[in-house]
Tab-separated table of C-alpha atoms in Angstrom:
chain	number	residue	atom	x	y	z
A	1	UNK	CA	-66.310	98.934	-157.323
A	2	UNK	CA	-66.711	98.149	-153.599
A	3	UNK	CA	-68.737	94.844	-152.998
A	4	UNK	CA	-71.632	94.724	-150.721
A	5	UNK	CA	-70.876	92.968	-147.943
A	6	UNK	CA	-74.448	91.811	-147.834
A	7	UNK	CA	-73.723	90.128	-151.789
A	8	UNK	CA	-71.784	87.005	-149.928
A	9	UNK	CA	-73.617	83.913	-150.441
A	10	UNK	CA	-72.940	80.485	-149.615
A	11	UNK	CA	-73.267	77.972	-152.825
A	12	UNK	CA	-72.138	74.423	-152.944
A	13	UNK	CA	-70.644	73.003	-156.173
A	14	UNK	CA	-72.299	69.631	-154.834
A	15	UNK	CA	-74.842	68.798	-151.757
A	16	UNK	CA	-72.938	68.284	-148.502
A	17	UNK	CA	-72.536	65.018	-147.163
A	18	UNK	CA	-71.058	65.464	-144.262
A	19	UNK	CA	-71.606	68.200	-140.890
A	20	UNK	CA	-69.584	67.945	-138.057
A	21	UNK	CA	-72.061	69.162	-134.854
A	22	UNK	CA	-70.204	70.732	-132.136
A	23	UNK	CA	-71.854	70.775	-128.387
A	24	UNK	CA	-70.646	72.959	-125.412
A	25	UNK	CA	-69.770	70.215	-122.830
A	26	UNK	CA	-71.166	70.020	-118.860
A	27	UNK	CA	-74.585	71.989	-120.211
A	28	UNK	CA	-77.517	69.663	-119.527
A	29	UNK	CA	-79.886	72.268	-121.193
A	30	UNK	CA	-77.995	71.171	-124.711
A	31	UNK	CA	-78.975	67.905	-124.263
A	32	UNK	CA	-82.159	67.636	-125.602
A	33	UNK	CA	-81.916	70.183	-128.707
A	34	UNK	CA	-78.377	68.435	-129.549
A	35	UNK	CA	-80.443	64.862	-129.465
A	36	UNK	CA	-82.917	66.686	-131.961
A	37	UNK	CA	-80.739	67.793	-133.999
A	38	UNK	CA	-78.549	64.795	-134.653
A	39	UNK	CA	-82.001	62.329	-135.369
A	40	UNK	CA	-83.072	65.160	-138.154
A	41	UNK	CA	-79.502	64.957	-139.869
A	42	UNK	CA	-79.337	61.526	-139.864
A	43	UNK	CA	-83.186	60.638	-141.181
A	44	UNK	CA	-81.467	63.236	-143.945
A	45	UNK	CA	-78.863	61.097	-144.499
A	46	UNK	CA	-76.106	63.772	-143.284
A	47	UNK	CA	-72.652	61.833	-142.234
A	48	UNK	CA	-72.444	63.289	-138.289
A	49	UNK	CA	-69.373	64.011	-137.120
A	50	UNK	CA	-68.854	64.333	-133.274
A	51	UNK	CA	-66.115	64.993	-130.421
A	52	UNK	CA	-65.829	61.645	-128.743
A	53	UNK	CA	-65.899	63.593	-125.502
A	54	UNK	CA	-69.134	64.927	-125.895
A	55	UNK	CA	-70.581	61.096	-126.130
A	56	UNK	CA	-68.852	60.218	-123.022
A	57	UNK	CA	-71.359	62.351	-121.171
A	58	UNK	CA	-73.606	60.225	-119.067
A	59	UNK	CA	-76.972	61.540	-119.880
A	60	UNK	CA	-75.902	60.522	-123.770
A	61	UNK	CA	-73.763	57.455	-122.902
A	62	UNK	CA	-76.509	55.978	-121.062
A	63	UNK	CA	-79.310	56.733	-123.072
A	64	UNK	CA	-81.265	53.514	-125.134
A	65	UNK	CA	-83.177	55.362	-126.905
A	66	UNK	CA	-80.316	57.554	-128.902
A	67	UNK	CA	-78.083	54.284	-129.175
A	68	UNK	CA	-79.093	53.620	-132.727
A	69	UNK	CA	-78.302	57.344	-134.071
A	70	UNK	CA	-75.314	57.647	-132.122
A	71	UNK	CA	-74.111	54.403	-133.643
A	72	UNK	CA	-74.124	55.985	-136.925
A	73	UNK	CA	-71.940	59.301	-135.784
A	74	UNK	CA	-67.770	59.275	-137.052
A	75	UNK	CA	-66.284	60.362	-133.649
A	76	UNK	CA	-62.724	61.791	-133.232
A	77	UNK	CA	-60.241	63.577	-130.756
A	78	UNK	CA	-59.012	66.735	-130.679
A	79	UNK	CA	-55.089	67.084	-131.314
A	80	UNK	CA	-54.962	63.295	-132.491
A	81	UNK	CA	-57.056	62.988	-135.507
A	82	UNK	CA	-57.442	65.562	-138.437
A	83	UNK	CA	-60.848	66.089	-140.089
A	84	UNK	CA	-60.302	68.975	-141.714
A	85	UNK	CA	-60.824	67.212	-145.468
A	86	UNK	CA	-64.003	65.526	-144.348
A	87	UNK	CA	-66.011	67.899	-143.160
A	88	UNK	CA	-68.753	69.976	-145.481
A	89	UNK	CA	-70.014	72.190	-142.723
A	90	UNK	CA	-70.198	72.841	-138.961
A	91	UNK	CA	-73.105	73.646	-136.612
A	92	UNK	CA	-72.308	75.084	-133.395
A	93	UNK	CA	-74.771	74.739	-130.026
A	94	UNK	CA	-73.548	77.034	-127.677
A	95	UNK	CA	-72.348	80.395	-127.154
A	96	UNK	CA	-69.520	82.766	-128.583
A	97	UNK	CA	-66.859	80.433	-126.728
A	98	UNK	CA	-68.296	77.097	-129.194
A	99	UNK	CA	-67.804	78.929	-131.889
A	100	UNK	CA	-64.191	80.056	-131.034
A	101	UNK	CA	-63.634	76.731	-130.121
A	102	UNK	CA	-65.023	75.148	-133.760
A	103	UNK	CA	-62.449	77.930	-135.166
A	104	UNK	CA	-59.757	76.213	-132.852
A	105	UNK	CA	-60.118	72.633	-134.590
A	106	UNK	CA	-59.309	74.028	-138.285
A	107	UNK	CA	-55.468	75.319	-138.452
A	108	UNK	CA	-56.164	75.722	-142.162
A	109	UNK	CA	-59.454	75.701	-144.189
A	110	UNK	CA	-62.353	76.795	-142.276
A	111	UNK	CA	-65.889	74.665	-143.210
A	112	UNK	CA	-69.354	77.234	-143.676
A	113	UNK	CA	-70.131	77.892	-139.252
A	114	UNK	CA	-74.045	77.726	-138.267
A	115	UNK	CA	-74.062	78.913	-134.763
A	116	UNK	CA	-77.192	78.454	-132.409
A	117	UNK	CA	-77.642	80.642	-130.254
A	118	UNK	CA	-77.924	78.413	-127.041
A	119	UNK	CA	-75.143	80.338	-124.584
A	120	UNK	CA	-74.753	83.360	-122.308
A	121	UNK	CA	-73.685	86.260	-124.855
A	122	UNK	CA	-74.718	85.398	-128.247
A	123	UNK	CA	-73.059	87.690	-130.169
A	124	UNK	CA	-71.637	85.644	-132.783
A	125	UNK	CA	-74.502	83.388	-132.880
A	126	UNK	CA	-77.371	84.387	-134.820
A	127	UNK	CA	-79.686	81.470	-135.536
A	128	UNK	CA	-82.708	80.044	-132.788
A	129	UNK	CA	-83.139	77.025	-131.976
A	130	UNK	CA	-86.925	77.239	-132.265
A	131	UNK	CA	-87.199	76.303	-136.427
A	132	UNK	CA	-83.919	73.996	-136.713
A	133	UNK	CA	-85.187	71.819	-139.469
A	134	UNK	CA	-86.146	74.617	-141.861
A	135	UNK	CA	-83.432	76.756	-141.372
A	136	UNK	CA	-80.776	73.845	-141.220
A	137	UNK	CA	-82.456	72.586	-144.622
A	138	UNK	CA	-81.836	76.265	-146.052
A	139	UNK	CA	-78.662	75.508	-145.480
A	140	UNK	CA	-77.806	72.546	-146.940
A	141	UNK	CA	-79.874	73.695	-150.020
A	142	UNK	CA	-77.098	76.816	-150.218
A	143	UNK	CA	-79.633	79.838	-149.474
A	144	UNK	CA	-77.952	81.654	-146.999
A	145	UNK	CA	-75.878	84.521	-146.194
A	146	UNK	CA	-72.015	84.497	-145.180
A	147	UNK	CA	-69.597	86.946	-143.485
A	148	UNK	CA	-65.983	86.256	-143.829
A	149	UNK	CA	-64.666	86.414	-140.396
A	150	UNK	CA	-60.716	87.176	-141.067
A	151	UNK	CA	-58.308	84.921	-138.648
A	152	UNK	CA	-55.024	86.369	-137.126
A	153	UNK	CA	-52.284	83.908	-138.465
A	154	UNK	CA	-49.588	83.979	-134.743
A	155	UNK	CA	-46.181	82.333	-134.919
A	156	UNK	CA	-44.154	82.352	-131.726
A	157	UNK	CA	-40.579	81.768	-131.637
A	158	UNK	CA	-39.116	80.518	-128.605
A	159	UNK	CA	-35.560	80.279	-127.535
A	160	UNK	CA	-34.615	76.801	-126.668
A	161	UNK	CA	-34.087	76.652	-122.631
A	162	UNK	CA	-32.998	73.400	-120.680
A	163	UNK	CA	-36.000	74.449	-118.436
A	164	UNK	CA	-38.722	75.038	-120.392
A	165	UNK	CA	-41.900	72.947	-119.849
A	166	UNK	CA	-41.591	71.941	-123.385
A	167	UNK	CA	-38.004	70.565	-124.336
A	168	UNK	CA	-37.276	69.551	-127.915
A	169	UNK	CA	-41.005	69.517	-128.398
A	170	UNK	CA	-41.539	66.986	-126.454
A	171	UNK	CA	-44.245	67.978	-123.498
A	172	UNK	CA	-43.977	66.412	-120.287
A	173	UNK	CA	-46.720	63.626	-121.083
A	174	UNK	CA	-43.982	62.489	-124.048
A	175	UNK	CA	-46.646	64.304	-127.160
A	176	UNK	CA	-45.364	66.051	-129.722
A	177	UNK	CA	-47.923	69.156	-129.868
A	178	UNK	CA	-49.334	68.839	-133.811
A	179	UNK	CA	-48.799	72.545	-134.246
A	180	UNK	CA	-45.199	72.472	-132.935
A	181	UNK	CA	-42.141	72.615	-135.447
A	182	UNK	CA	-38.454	72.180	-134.387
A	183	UNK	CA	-35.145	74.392	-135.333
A	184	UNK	CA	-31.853	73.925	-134.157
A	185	UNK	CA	-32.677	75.603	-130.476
A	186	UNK	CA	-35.321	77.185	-130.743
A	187	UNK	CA	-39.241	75.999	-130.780
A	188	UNK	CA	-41.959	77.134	-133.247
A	189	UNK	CA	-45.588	77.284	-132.643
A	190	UNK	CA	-48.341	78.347	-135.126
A	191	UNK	CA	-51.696	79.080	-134.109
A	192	UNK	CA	-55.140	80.413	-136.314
A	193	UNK	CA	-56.718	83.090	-133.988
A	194	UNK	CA	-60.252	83.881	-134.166
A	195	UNK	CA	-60.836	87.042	-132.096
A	196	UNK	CA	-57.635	87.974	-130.329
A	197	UNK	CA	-53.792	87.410	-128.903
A	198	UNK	CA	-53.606	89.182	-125.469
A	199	UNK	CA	-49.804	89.338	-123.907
A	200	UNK	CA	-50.413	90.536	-120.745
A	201	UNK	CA	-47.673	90.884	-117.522
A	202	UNK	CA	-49.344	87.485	-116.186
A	203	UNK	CA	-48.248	87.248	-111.967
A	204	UNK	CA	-46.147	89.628	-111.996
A	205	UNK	CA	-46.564	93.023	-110.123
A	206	UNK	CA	-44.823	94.919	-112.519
A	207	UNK	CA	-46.056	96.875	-115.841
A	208	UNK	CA	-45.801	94.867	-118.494
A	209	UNK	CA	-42.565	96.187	-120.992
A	210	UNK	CA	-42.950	95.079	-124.456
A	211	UNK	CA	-41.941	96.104	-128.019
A	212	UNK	CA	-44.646	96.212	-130.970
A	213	UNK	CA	-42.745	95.889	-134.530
A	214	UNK	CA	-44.898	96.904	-137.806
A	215	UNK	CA	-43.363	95.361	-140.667
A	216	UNK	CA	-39.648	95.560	-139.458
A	217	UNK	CA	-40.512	99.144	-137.761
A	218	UNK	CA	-40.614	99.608	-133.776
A	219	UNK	CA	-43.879	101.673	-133.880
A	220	UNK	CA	-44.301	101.935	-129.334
A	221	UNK	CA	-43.310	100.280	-126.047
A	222	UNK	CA	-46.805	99.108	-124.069
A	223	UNK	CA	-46.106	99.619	-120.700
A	224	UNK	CA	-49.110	98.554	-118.676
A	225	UNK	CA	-50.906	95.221	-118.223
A	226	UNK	CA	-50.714	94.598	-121.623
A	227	UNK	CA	-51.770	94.337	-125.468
A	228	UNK	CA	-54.585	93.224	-127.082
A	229	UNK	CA	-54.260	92.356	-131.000
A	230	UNK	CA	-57.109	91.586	-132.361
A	231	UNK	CA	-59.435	90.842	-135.686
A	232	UNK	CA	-62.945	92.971	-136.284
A	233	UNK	CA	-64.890	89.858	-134.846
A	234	UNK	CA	-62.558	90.063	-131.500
A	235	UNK	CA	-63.472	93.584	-131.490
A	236	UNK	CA	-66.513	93.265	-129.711
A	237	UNK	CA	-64.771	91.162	-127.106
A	238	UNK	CA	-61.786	91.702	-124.874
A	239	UNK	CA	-60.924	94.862	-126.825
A	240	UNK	CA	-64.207	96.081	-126.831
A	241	UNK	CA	-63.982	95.899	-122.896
A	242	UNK	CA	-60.573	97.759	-122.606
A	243	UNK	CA	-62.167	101.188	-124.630
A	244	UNK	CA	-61.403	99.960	-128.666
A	245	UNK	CA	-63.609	100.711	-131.281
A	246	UNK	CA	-66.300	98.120	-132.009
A	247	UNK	CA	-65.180	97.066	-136.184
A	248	UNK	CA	-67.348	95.236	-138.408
A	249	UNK	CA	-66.175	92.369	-139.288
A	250	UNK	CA	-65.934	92.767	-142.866
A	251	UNK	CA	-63.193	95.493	-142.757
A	252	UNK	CA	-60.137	94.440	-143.377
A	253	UNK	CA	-58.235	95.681	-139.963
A	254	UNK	CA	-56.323	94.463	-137.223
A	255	UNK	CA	-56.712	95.945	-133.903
A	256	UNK	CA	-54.164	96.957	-131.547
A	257	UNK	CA	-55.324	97.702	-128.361
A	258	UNK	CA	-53.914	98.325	-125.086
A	259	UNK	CA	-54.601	97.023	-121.886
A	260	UNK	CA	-54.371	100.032	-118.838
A	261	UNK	CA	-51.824	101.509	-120.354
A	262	UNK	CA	-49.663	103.769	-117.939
A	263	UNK	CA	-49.924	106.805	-120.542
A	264	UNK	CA	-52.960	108.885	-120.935
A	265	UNK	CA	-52.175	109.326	-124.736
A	266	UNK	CA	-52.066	105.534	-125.531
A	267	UNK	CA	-54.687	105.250	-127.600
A	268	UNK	CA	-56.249	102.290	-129.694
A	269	UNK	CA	-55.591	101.785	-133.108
A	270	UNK	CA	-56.386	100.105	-136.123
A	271	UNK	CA	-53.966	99.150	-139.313
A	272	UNK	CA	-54.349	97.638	-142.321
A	273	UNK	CA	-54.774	93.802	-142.613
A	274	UNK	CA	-51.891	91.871	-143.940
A	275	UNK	CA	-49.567	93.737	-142.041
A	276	UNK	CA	-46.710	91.922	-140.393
A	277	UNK	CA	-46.808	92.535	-136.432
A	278	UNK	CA	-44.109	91.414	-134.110
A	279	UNK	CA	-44.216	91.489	-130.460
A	280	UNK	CA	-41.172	91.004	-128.390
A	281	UNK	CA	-39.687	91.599	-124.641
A	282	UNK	CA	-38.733	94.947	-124.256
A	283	UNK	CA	-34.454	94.844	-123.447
A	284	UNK	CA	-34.597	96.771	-119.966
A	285	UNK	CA	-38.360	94.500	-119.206
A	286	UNK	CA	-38.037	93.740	-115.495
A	287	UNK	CA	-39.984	90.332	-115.795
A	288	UNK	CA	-41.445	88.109	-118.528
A	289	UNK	CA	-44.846	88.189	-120.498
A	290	UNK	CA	-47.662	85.971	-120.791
A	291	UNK	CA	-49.462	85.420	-124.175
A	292	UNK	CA	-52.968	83.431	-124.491
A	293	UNK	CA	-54.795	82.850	-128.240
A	294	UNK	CA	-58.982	83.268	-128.177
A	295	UNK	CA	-58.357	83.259	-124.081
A	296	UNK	CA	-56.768	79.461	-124.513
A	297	UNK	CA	-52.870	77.815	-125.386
A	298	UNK	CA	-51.124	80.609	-122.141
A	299	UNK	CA	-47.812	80.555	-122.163
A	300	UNK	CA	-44.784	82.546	-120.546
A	301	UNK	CA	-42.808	84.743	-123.316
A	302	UNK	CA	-39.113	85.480	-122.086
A	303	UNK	CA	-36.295	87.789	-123.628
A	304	UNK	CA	-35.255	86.618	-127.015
A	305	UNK	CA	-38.779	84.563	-127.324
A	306	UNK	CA	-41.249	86.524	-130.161
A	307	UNK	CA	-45.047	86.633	-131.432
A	308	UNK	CA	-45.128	87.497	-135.033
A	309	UNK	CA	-48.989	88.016	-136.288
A	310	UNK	CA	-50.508	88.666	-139.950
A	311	UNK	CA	-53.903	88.339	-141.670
A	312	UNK	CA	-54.804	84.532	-142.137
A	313	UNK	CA	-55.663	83.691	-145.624
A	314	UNK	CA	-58.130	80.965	-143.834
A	315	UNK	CA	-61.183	83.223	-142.791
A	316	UNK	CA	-63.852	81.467	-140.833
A	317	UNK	CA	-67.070	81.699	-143.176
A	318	UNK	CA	-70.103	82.312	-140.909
A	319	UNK	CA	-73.678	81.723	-142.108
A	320	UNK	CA	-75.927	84.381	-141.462
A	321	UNK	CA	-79.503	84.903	-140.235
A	322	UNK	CA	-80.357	87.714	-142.532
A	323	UNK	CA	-77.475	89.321	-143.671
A	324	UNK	CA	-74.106	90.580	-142.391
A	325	UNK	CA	-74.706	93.929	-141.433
A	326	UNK	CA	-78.721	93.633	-140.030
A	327	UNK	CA	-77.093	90.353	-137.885
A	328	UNK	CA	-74.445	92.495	-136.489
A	329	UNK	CA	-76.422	95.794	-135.398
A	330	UNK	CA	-78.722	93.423	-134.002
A	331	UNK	CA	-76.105	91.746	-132.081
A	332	UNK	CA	-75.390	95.088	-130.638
A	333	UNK	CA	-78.624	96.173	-129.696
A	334	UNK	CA	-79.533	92.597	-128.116
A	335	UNK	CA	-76.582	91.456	-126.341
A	336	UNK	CA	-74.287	94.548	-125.437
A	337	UNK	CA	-77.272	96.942	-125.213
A	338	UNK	CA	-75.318	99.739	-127.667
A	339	UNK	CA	-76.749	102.808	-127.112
A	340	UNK	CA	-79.988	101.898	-125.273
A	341	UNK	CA	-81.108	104.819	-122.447
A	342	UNK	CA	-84.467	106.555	-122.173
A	343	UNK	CA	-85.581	108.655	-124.180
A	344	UNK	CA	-85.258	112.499	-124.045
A	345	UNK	CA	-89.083	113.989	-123.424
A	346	UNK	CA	-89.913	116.518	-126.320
A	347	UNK	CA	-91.591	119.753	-125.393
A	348	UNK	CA	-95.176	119.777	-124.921
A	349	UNK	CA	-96.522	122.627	-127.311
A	350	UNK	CA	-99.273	124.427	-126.119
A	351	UNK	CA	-101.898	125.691	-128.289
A	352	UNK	CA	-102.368	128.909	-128.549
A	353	UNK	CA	-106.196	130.060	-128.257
């Protein structure tokens, strides 16, 4: 039996207490539905979680009138304290990048994602802001669809260099990056990757020269600007742009996609999830590599250094406005125009006397 993707629902085993809201920074049109939003959770008695950045923003900071509610928010830092135990659900205002952002915070268990659509793009953010209350209160009753957006779980392997911006793990500013583990001379970095990991040939004016593993197996050499791996939801992003096929995100896939490659017959593919890829400087490569996770985290990749990516088994659940597959063709239609053009004229039949 195959399940309908539209049969995943989101049920709580007890009312949520607690929503962490999440606001797209220097965007005074946010202001005013994010100061909405945060009065109707709290008259619900909803514990508010927010980024103590976003309350450093003037037109909040110096605003009487929402003292009282913001008194009543649990703030917190990102990279210094962990709320990824406290937190019952998320609501995103913004665009696509909030949401890859929200996806950013959890390195492990992903909360339910309600995304208002309040950005550029849109495309992974379903809900207006127009009804709030009843369809945030939909929510927290548990009546709602979900898609299970699959993560790309990326370790990268560095060679310990005397050099290196980072040395023993210790960054310039004397932090040890949370997400950082140490071997004896080399440097390990884990990362939870929402749409895609691009290594690309960065400055440098040559082709990119790098080897792409498949469980143990050299499957090609990308020479070009690069390689985009990606999930279904990244897809419709970067990949999407350099000619890959647009994936729903409830097939199990990863993407492999590459980025003007200098071969006419390089052509995107798509394996199954839960395969282990591994992406590594090419021996001859003239220069070095640059890698970037969901466009943020770029860093140089050198001979010796590797990227090894698999499925996550910490998908990001996102609530829907209908259901899955009506949210995404409409996502389609509305913010990538697929398929639109005029319409072919039919042939006026005469009739015949």
């Amino acid at each position: 039996h195959i399940q309908d993707p539209a049969s995943q629902r989101l049920t709580w085993n007890k009312p949520p207490k607690s929503v962490l809201v999440i606001k797209k920074i220097r965007d005074a049109s946010l202001l005013q539905p994010f100061k909405e939003l945060c009065v109707y959770l709290t008259e619900n008695n909803m514990i508010v979680y927010v980024e103590k950045k976003v309350l450093e923003d003037p037109a909040i900071a110096n605003d009487e009138n929402f003292g009282p509610v913001k008194k009543k928010f649990c703030t917190f830092r990102e990279d210094y304290d962990d709320i990824s135990n406290q937190i019952d659900f998320i609501i995103c205002l913004g665009g696509d990048g909030t949401l890859l952002y929200a996806s950013s915070l959890f390195q492990g268990s992903v909360p339910p994602v309600m995304a208002f659509h309040l950005g550029s793009l849109g495309f992974l953010t379903p809900f207006n802001f127009e009804n709030f209350q009843s369809q945030v209160t939909q929510v927290i009753e548990g009546n709602a669809a979900l898609v299970l957006r699959s993560r790309l779980k990326v370790k990268v392997v560095k060679e310990h260099r005397e050099k290196s911006p980072v040395q023993n793990g210790i960054e310039e500013n004397g932090v040890v990056p949370a997400n950082l583990e140490k071997e004896v001379g080399k440097q390990i970095m884990q990362y939870q990757v929402l749409n895609e990991v691009v290594v690309d040939r960065g400055p440098s004016s040559y082709l990119s020269n790098v080897d792409v593993f498949l469980d143990g197996h050299l499957i090609t050499t990308v020479q070009g600007d690069g390689v985009i791996v990606s999930t279904p939801t990244g897809s419709t992003a970067y990949a999407a742009a350099a000619g890959a096929s647009m994936i729903h995100p409830n097939v199990p896939a990863i993407m492999i996609t590459p980025i003007c490659p200098h071969s006419l017959s390089f052509r995107p593919i798509v394996v199954p999830a839960g395969v282990e890829l591994k992406i590594m400087l090419s021996p001859d490569a003239r220069n070095t590599a640059w890698v970037s996770f969901d466009g943020r985290k770029r860093q140089e990749i050198c001979h010796g250094d590797s990227i090894s990516i698999t499925t996550s088994c910490y998908p990001l659940p996102s609530i829907c406005f209908r259901d899955p597959v009506s949210d995404w063709f409409e996502s389609l239609a509305e913010c990538l125009h697929w398929n639109v053009r005029k319409k072919q004229n039919n042939f006026a039949v005469e009739e015949e006397e």
